[in-house]
PDB file of C-alpha atoms and ligand atoms in Angstrom:
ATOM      1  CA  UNK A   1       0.000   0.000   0.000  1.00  0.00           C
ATOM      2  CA  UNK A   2       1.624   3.274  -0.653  1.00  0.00           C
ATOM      3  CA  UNK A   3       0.784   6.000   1.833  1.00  0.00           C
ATOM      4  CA  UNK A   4      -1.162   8.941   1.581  1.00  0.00           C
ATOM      5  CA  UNK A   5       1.569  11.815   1.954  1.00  0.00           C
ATOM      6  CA  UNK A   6       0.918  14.271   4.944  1.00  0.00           C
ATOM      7  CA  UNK A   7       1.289  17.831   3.676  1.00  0.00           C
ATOM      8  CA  UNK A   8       2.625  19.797   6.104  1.00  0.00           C
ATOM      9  CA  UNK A   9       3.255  22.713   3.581  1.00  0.00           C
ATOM     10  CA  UNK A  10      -0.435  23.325   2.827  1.00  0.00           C
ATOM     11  CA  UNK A  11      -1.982  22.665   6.059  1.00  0.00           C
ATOM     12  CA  UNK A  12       0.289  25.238   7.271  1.00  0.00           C
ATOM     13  CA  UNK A  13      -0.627  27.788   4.449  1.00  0.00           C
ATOM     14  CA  UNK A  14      -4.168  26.810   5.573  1.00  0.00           C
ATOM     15  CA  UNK A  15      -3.617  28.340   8.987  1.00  0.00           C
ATOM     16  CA  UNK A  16      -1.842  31.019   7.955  1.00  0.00           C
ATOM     17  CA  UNK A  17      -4.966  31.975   5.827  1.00  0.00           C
ATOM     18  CA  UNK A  18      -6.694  31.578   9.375  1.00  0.00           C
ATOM     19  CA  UNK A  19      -4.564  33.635  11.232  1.00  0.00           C
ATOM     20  CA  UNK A  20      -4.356  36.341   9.034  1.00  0.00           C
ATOM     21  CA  UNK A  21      -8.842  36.614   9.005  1.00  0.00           C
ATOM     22  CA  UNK A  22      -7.815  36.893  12.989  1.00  0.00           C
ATOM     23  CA  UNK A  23      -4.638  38.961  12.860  1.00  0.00           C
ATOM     24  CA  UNK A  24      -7.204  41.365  10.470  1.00  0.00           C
ATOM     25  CA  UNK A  25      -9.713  41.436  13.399  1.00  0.00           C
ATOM     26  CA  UNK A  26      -7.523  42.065  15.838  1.00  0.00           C
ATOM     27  CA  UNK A  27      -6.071  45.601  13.806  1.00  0.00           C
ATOM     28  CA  UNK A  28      -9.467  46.375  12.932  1.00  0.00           C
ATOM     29  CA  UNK A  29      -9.742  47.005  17.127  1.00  0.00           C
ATOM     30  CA  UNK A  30      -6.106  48.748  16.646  1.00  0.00           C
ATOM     31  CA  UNK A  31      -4.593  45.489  18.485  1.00  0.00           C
ATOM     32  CA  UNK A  32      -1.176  44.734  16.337  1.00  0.00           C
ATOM     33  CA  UNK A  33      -0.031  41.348  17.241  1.00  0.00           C
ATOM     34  CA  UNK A  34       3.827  41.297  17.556  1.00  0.00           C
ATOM     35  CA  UNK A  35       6.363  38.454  18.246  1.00  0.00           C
ATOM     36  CA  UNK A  36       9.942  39.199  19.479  1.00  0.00           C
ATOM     37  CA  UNK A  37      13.107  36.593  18.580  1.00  0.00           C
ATOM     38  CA  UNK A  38      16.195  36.876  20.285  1.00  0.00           C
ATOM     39  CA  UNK A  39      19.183  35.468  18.232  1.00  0.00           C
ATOM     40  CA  UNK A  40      22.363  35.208  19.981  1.00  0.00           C
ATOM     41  CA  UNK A  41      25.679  34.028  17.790  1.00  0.00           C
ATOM     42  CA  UNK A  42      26.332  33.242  14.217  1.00  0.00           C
ATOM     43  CA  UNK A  43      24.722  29.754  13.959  1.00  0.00           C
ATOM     44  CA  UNK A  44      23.490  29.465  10.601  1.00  0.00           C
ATOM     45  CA  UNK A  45      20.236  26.612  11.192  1.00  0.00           C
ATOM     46  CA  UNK A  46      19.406  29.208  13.579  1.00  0.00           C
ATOM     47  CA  UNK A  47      19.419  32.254  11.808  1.00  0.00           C
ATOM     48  CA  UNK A  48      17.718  30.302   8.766  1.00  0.00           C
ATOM     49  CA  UNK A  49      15.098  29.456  11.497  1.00  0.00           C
ATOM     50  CA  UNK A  50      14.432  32.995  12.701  1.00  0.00           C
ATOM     51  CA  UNK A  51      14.517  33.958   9.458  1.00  0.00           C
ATOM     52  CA  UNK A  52      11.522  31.739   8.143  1.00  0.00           C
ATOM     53  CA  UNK A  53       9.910  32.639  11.745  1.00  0.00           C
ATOM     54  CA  UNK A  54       9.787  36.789  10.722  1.00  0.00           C
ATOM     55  CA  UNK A  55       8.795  36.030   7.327  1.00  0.00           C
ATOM     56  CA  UNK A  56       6.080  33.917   8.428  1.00  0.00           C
ATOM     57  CA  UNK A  57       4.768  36.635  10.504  1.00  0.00           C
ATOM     58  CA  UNK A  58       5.219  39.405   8.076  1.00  0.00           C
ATOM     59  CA  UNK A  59       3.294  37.244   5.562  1.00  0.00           C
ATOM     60  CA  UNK A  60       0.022  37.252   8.045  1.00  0.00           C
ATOM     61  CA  UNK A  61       0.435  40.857   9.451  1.00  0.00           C
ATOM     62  CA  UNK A  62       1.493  40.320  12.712  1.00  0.00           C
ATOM     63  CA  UNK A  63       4.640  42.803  13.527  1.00  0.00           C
ATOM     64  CA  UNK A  64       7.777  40.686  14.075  1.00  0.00           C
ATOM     65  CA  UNK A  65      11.104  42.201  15.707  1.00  0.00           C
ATOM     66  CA  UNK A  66      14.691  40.096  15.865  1.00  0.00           C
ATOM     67  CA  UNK A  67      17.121  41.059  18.395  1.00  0.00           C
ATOM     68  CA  UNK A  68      20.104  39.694  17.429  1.00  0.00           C
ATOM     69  CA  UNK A  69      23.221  39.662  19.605  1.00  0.00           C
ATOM     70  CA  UNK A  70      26.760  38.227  19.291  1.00  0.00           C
ATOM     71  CA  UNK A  71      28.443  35.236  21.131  1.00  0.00           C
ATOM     72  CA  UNK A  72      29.877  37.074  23.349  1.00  0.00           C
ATOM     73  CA  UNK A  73      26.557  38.891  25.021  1.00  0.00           C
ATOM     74  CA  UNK A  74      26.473  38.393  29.184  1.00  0.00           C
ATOM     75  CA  UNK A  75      23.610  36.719  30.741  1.00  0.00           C
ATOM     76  CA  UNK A  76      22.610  39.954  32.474  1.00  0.00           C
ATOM     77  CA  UNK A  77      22.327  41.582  28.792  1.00  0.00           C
ATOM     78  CA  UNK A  78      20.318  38.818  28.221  1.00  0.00           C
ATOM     79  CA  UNK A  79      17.984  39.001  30.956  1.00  0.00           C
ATOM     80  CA  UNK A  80      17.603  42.375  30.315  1.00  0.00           C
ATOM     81  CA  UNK A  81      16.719  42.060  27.143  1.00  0.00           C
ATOM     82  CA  UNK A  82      13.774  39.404  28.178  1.00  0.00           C
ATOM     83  CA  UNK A  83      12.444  41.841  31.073  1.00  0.00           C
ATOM     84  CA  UNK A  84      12.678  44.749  28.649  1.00  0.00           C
ATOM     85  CA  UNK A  85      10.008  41.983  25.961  1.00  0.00           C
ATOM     86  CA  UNK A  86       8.426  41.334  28.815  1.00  0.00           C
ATOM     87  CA  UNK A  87       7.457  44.642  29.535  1.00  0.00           C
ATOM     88  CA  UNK A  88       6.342  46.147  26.264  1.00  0.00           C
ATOM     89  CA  UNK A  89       3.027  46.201  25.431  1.00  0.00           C
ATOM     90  CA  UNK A  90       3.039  45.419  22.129  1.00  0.00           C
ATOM     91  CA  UNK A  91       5.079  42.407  21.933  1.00  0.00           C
ATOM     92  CA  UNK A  92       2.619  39.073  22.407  1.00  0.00           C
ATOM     93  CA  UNK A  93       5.711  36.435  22.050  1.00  0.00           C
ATOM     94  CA  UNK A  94       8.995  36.435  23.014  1.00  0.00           C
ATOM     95  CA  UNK A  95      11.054  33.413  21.862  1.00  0.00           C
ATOM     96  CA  UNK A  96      15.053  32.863  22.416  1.00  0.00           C
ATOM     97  CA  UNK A  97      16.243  30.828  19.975  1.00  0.00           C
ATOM     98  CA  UNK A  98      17.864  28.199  20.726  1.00  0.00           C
ATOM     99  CA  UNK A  99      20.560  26.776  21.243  1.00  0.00           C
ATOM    100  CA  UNK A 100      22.088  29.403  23.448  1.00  0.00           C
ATOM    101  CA  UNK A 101      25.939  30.128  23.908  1.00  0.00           C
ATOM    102  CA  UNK A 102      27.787  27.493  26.194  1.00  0.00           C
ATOM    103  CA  UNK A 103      27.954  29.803  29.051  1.00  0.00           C
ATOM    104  CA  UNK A 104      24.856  31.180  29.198  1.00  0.00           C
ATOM    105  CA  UNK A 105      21.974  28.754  31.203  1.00  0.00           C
ATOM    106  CA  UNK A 106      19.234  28.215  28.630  1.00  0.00           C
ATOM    107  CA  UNK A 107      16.780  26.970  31.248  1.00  0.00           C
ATOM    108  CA  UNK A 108      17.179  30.017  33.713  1.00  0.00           C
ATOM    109  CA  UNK A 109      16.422  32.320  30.632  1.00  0.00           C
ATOM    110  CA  UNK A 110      13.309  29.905  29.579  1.00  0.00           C
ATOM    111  CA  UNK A 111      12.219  30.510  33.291  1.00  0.00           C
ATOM    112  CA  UNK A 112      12.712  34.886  33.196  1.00  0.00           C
ATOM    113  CA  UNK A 113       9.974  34.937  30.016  1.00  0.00           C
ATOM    114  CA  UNK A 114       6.608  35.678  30.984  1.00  0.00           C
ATOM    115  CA  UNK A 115       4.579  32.739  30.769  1.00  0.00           C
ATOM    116  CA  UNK A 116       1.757  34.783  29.140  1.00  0.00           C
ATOM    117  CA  UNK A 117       4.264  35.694  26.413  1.00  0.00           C
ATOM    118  CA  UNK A 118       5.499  32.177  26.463  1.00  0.00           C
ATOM    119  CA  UNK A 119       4.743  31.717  22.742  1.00  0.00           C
ATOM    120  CA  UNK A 120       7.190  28.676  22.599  1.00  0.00           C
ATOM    121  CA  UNK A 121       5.492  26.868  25.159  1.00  0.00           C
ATOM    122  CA  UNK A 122       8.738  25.933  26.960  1.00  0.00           C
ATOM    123  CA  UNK A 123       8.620  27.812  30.420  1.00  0.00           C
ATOM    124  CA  UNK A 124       7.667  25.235  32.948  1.00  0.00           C
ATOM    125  CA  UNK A 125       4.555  26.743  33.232  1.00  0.00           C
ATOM    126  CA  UNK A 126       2.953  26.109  30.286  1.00  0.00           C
ATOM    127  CA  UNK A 127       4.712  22.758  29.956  1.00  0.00           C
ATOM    128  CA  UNK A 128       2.721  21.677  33.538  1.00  0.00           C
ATOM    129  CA  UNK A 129      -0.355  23.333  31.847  1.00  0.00           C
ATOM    130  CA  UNK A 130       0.256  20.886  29.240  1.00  0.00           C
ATOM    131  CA  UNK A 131       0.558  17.517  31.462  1.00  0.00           C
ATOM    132  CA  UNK A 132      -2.749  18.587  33.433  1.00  0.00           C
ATOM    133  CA  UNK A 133      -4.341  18.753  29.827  1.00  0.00           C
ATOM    134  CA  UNK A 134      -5.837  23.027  30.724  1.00  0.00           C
ATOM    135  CA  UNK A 135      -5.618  25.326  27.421  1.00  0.00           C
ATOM    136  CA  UNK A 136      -2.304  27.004  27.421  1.00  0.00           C
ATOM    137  CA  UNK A 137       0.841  27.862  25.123  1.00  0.00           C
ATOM    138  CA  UNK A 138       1.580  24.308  24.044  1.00  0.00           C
ATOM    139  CA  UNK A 139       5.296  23.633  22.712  1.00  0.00           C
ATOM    140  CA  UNK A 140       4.850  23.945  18.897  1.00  0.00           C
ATOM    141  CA  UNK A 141       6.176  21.351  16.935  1.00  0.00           C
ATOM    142  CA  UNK A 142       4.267  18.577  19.299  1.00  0.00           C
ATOM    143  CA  UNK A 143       1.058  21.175  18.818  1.00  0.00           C
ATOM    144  CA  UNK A 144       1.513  20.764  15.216  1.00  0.00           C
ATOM    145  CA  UNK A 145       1.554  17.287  15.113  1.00  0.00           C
ATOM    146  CA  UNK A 146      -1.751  16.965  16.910  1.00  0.00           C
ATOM    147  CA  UNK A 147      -2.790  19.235  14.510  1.00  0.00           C
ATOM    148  CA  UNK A 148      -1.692  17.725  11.379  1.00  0.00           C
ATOM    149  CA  UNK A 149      -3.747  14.666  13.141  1.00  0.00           C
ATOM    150  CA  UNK A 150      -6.873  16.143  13.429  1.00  0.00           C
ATOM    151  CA  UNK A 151      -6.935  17.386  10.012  1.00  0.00           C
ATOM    152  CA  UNK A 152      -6.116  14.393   8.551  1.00  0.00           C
ATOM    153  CA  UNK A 153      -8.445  12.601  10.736  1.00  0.00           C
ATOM    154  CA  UNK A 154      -6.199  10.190  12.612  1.00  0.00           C
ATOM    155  CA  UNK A 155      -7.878   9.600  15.627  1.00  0.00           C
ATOM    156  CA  UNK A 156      -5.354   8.585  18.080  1.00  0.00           C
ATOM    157  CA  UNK A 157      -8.241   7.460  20.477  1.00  0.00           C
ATOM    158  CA  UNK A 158      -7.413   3.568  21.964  1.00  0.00           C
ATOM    159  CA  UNK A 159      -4.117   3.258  19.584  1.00  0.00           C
ATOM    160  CA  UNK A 160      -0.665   2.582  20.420  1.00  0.00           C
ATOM    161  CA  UNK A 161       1.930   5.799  19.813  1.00  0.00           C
ATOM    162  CA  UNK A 162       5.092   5.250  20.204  1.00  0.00           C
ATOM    163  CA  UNK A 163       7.346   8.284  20.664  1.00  0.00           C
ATOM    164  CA  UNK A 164      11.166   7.934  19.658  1.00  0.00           C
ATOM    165  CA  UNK A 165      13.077  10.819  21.912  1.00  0.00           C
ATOM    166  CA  UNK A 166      12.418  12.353  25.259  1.00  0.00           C
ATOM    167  CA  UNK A 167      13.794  15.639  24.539  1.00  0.00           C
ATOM    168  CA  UNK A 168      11.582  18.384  26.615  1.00  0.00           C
ATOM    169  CA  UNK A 169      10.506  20.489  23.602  1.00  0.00           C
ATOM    170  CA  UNK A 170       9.207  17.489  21.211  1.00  0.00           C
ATOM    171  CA  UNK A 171       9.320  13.683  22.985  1.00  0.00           C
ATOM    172  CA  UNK A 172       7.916  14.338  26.630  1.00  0.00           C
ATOM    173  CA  UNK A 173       5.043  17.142  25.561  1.00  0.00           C
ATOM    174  CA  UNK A 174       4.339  15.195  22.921  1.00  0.00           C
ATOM    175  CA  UNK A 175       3.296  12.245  24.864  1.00  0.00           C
ATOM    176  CA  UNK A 176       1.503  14.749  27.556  1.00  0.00           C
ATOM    177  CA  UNK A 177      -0.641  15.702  24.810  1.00  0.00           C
ATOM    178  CA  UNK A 178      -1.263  12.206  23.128  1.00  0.00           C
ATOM    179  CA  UNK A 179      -2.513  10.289  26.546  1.00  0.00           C
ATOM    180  CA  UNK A 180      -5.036  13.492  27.927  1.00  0.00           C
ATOM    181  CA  UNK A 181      -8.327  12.310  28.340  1.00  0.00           C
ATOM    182  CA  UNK A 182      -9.400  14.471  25.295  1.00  0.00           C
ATOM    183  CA  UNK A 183     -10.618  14.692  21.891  1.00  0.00           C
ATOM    184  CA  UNK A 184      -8.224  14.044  19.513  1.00  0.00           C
ATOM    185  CA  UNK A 185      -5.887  12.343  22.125  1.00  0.00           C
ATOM    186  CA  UNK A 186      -6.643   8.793  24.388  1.00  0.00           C
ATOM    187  CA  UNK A 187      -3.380   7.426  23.235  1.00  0.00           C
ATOM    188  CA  UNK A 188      -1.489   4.442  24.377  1.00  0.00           C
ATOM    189  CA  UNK A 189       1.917   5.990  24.943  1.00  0.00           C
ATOM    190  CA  UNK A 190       4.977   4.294  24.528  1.00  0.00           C
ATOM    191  CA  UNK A 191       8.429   6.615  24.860  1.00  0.00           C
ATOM    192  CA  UNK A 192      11.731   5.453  23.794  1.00  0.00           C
ATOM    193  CA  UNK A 193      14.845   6.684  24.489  1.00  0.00           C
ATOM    194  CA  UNK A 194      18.722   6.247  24.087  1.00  0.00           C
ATOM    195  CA  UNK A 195      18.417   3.285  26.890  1.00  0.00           C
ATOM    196  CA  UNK A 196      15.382   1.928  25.461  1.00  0.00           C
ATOM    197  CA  UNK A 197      16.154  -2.371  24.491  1.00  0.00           C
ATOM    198  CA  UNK A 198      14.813  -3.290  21.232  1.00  0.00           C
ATOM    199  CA  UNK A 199      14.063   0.033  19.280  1.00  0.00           C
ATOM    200  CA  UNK A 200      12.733  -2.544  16.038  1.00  0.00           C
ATOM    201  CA  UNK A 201      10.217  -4.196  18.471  1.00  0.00           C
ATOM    202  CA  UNK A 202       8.965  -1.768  20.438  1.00  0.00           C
ATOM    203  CA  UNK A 203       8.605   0.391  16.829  1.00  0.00           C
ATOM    204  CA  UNK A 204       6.403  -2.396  15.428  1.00  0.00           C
ATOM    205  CA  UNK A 205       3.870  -2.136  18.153  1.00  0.00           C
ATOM    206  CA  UNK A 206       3.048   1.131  16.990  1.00  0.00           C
ATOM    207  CA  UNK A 207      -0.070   2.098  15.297  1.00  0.00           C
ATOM    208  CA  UNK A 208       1.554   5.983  15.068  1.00  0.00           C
ATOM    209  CA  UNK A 209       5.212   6.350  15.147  1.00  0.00           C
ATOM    210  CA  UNK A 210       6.645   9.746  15.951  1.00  0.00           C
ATOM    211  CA  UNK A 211      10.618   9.715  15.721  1.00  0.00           C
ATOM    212  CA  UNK A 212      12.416  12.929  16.954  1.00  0.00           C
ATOM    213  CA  UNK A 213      15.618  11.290  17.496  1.00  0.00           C
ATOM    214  CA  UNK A 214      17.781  13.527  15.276  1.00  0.00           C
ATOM    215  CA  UNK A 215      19.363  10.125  13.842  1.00  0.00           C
ATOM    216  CA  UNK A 216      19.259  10.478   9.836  1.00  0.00           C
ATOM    217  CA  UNK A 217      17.006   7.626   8.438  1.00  0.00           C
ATOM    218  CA  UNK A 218      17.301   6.043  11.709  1.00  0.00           C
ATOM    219  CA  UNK A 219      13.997   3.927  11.327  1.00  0.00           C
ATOM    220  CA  UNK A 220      14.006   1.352   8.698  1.00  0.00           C
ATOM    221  CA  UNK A 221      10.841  -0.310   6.651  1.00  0.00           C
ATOM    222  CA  UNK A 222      10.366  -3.034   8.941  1.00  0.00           C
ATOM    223  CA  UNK A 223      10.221  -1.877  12.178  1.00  0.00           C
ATOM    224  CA  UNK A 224       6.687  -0.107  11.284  1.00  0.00           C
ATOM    225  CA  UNK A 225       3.529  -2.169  11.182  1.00  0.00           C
ATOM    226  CA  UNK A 226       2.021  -2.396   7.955  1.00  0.00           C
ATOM    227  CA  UNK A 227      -0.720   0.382   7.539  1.00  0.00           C
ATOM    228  CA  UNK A 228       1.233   2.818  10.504  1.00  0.00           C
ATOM    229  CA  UNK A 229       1.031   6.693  10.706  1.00  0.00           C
ATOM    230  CA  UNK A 230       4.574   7.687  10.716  1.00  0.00           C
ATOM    231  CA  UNK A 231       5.134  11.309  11.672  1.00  0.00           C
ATOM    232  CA  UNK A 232       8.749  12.325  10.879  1.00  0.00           C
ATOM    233  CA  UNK A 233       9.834  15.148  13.547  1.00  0.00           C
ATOM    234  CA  UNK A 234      13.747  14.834  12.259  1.00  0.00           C
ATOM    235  CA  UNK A 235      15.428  17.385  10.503  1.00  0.00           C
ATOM    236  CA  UNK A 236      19.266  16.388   9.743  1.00  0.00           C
ATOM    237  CA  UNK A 237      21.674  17.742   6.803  1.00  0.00           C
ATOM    238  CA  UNK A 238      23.831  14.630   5.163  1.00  0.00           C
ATOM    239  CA  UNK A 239      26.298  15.412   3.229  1.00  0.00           C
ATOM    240  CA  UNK A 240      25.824  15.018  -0.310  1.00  0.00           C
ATOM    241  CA  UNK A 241      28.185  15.692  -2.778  1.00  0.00           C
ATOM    242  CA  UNK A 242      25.666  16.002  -5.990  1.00  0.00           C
ATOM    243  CA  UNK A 243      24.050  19.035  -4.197  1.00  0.00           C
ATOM    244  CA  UNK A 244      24.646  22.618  -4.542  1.00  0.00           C
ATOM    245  CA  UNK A 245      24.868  23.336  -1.093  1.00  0.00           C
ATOM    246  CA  UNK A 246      26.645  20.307  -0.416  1.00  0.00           C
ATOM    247  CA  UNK A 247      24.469  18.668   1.700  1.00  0.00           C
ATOM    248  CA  UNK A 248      20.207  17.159   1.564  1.00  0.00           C
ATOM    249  CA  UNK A 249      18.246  17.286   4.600  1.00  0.00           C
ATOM    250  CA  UNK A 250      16.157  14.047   5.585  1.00  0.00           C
ATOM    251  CA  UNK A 251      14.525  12.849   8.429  1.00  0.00           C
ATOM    252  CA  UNK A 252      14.769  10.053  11.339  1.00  0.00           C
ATOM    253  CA  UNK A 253      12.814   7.895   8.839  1.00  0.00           C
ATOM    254  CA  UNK A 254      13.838   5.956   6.229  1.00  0.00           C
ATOM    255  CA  UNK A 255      11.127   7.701   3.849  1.00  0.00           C
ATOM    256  CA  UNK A 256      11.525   5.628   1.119  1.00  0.00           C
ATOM    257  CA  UNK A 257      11.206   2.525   3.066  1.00  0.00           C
ATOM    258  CA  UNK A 258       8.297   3.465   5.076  1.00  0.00           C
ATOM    259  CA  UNK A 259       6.086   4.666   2.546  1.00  0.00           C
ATOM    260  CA  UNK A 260       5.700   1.561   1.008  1.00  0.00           C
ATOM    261  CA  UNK A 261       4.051  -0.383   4.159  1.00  0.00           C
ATOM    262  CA  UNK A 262       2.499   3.378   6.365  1.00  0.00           C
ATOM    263  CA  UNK A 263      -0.867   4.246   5.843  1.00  0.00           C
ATOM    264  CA  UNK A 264       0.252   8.067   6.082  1.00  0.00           C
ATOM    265  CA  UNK A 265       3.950   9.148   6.476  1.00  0.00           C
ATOM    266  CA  UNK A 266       5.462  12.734   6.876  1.00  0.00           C
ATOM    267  CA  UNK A 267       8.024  13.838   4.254  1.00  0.00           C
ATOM    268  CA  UNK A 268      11.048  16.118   5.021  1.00  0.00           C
ATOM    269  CA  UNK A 269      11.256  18.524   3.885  1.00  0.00           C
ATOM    270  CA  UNK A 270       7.091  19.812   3.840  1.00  0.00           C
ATOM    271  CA  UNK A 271       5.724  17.690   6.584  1.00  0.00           C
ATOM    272  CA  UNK A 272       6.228  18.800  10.210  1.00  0.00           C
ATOM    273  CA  UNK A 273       8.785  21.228   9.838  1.00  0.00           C
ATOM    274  CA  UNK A 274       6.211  24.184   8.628  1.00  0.00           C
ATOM    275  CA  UNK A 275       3.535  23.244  11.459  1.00  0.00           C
ATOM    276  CA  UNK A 276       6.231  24.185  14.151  1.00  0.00           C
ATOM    277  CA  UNK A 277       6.055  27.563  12.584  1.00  0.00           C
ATOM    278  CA  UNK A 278       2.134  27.681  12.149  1.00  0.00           C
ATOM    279  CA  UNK A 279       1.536  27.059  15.720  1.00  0.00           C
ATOM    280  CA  UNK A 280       4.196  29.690  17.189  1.00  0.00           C
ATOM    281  CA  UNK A 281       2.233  31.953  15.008  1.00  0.00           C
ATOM    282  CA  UNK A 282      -1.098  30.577  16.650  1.00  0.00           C
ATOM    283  CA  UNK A 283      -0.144  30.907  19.592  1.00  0.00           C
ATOM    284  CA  UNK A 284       1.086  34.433  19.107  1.00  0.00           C
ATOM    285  CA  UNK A 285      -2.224  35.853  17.718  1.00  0.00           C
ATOM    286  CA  UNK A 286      -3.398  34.105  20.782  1.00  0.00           C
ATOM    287  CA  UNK A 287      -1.513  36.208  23.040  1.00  0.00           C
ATOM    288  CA  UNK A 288      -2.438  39.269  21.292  1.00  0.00           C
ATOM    289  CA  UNK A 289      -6.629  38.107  21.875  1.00  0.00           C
ATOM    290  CA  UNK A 290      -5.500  38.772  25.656  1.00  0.00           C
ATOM    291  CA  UNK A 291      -5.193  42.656  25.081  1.00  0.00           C
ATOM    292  CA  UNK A 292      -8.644  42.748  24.277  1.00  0.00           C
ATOM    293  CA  UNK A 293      -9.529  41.578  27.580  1.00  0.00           C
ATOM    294  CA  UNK A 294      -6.962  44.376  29.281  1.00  0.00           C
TER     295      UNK A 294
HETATM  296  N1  GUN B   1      15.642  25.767  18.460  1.00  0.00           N
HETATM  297  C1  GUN B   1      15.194  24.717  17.745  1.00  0.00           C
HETATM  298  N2  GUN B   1      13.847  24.716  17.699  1.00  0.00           N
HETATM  299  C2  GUN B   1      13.442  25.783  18.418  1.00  0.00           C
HETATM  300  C3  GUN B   1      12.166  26.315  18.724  1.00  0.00           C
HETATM  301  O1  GUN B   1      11.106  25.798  18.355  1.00  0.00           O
HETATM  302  N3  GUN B   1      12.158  27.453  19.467  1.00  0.00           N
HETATM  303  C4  GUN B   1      13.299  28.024  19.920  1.00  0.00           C
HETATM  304  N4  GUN B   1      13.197  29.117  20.672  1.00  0.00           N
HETATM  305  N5  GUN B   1      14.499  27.554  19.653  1.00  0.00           N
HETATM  306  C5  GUN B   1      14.560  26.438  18.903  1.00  0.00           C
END
């Protein structure tokens, strides 16, 4: 059976077209909705990342403003630069991109943004928000894969997920989100990890397979069950020589494997990658509905 290919391109577009009916709304009551990204250092994934993020907000109308500091930057410039975002009105979402310089604590400068401005969903806040299953600022890329479920109309409801990597901003949420007692959600939840025995087995039990491993083509055609959703959350650059830049991206799957026995599959490029970006923008014009209650 080959699988139906989840388009994570177009369902994106598709809530950008939302948004920007909202974002509209929102001006029309003289409410801008703004996001702030804080760059720090040269990396170049990360400035690519930024980059798509301020061009995805231009593209719906909400105001978008990049800070961008060198290496070098202090943690008290930092934290001054969060309580100075925090503080200004019209800035819905702050977001530090990550990862952060060596010598600066990531997870003391997660804990400094407001959680109300929390657009990421990372500050521990919304993250125990998230495990109790109450509405909140949900981390994005596991949003966007309950997302890209519902519109496809895979019910997780009584099926086995299992989740390949535990990392705080994809594995763990993701399986907080998966097991609520919810619509959309009622999963079986299975996590594995770098300790886990058996990756192959424990992969065929799964009805939906989400790998976020950051292990190029790490899962092969036959550890999926025949007629599995496989949701690719890898992004990795191999080096390939016939390219212009050098390099291809693919994902934790072995795509070309698993599309011949999933029922739907994820491609990287165009599959979760642009839903990451799709929900930081929901959850900014979110943010921005507050003012109207101010
Ligand atoms: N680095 C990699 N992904 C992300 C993300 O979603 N948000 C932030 N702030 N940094 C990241």
């Amino acid at each position: 059976m080959a699988a139906t290919i989840i388009n994570g391109k177009k369902v994106s577009n598709e809530i950008k077209e939302e948004l920007k009916i909202k974002v509209d709304a929102l001006k029309a009551k003289g409410i801008t909705p703004g996001l702030a990204a804080v760059l720090i250092g040269e990396d170049p994934a990360s400035a690519t990342y930024v980059r798509s993020k301020a061009k995805a907000c231009e593209k719906i109308g909400v105001y978008s403003e990049v800070i961008r500091r060198s290496a070098d930057i202090t943690a008290e410039e930092l934290i001054s630069i969060i309580e100075d975002l925090n503080g200004r009105e019209e800035i819905d979402g702050i977001l530090v991109q990550s990862p952060l310089p060596k010598h600066i604590d990531e997870q003391a400068m997660t804990l400094l943004i407001d959680p109300k401005k929390d657009v990421d969903g990372f500050h521990p806040f919304n993250v125990g928000m998230t495990l109790i299953g109450q509405p909140t600022f949900q981390s994005c890329t596991p949003y966007g894969i309950m997302e890209l479920l519902r519109r496809y109309e895979i019910d997780p409801s009584g099926k086995e997920v299992v989740i390949l990597g535990r990392s705080n901003i994809v594995g763990k949420p993701m399986g907080a989100m998966l097991v609520q007692k919810a619509k959309g959600a009622n999963a079986t939840v299975t996590t594995a990890h770098s300790r886990t025995k058996g990756f192959p087995e424990v992969c065929r039990r799964a009805d939906i397979l989400i790998a976020a491993i950051g292990q190029p083509e790490f899962v092969k055609g036959d550890w999926i069950k025949d007629a599995a959703v496989v949701i690719d959350v890898g992004i990795n650059r191999v080096e390939d020589a016939s390219k212009e830049k050098g390099y291809r991206l693919c994902g934790d799957v072995d795509f070309a494997e698993c599309e011949k026995k999933a029922s739907f599959i994820t491609p990287v490029p165009g599959g979760v990658g642009p839903m990451t970006i799709a929900m930081l923008l929901t959850n900014t014009v979110k943010s921005a509905q507050r003012r109207l209650l101010l």
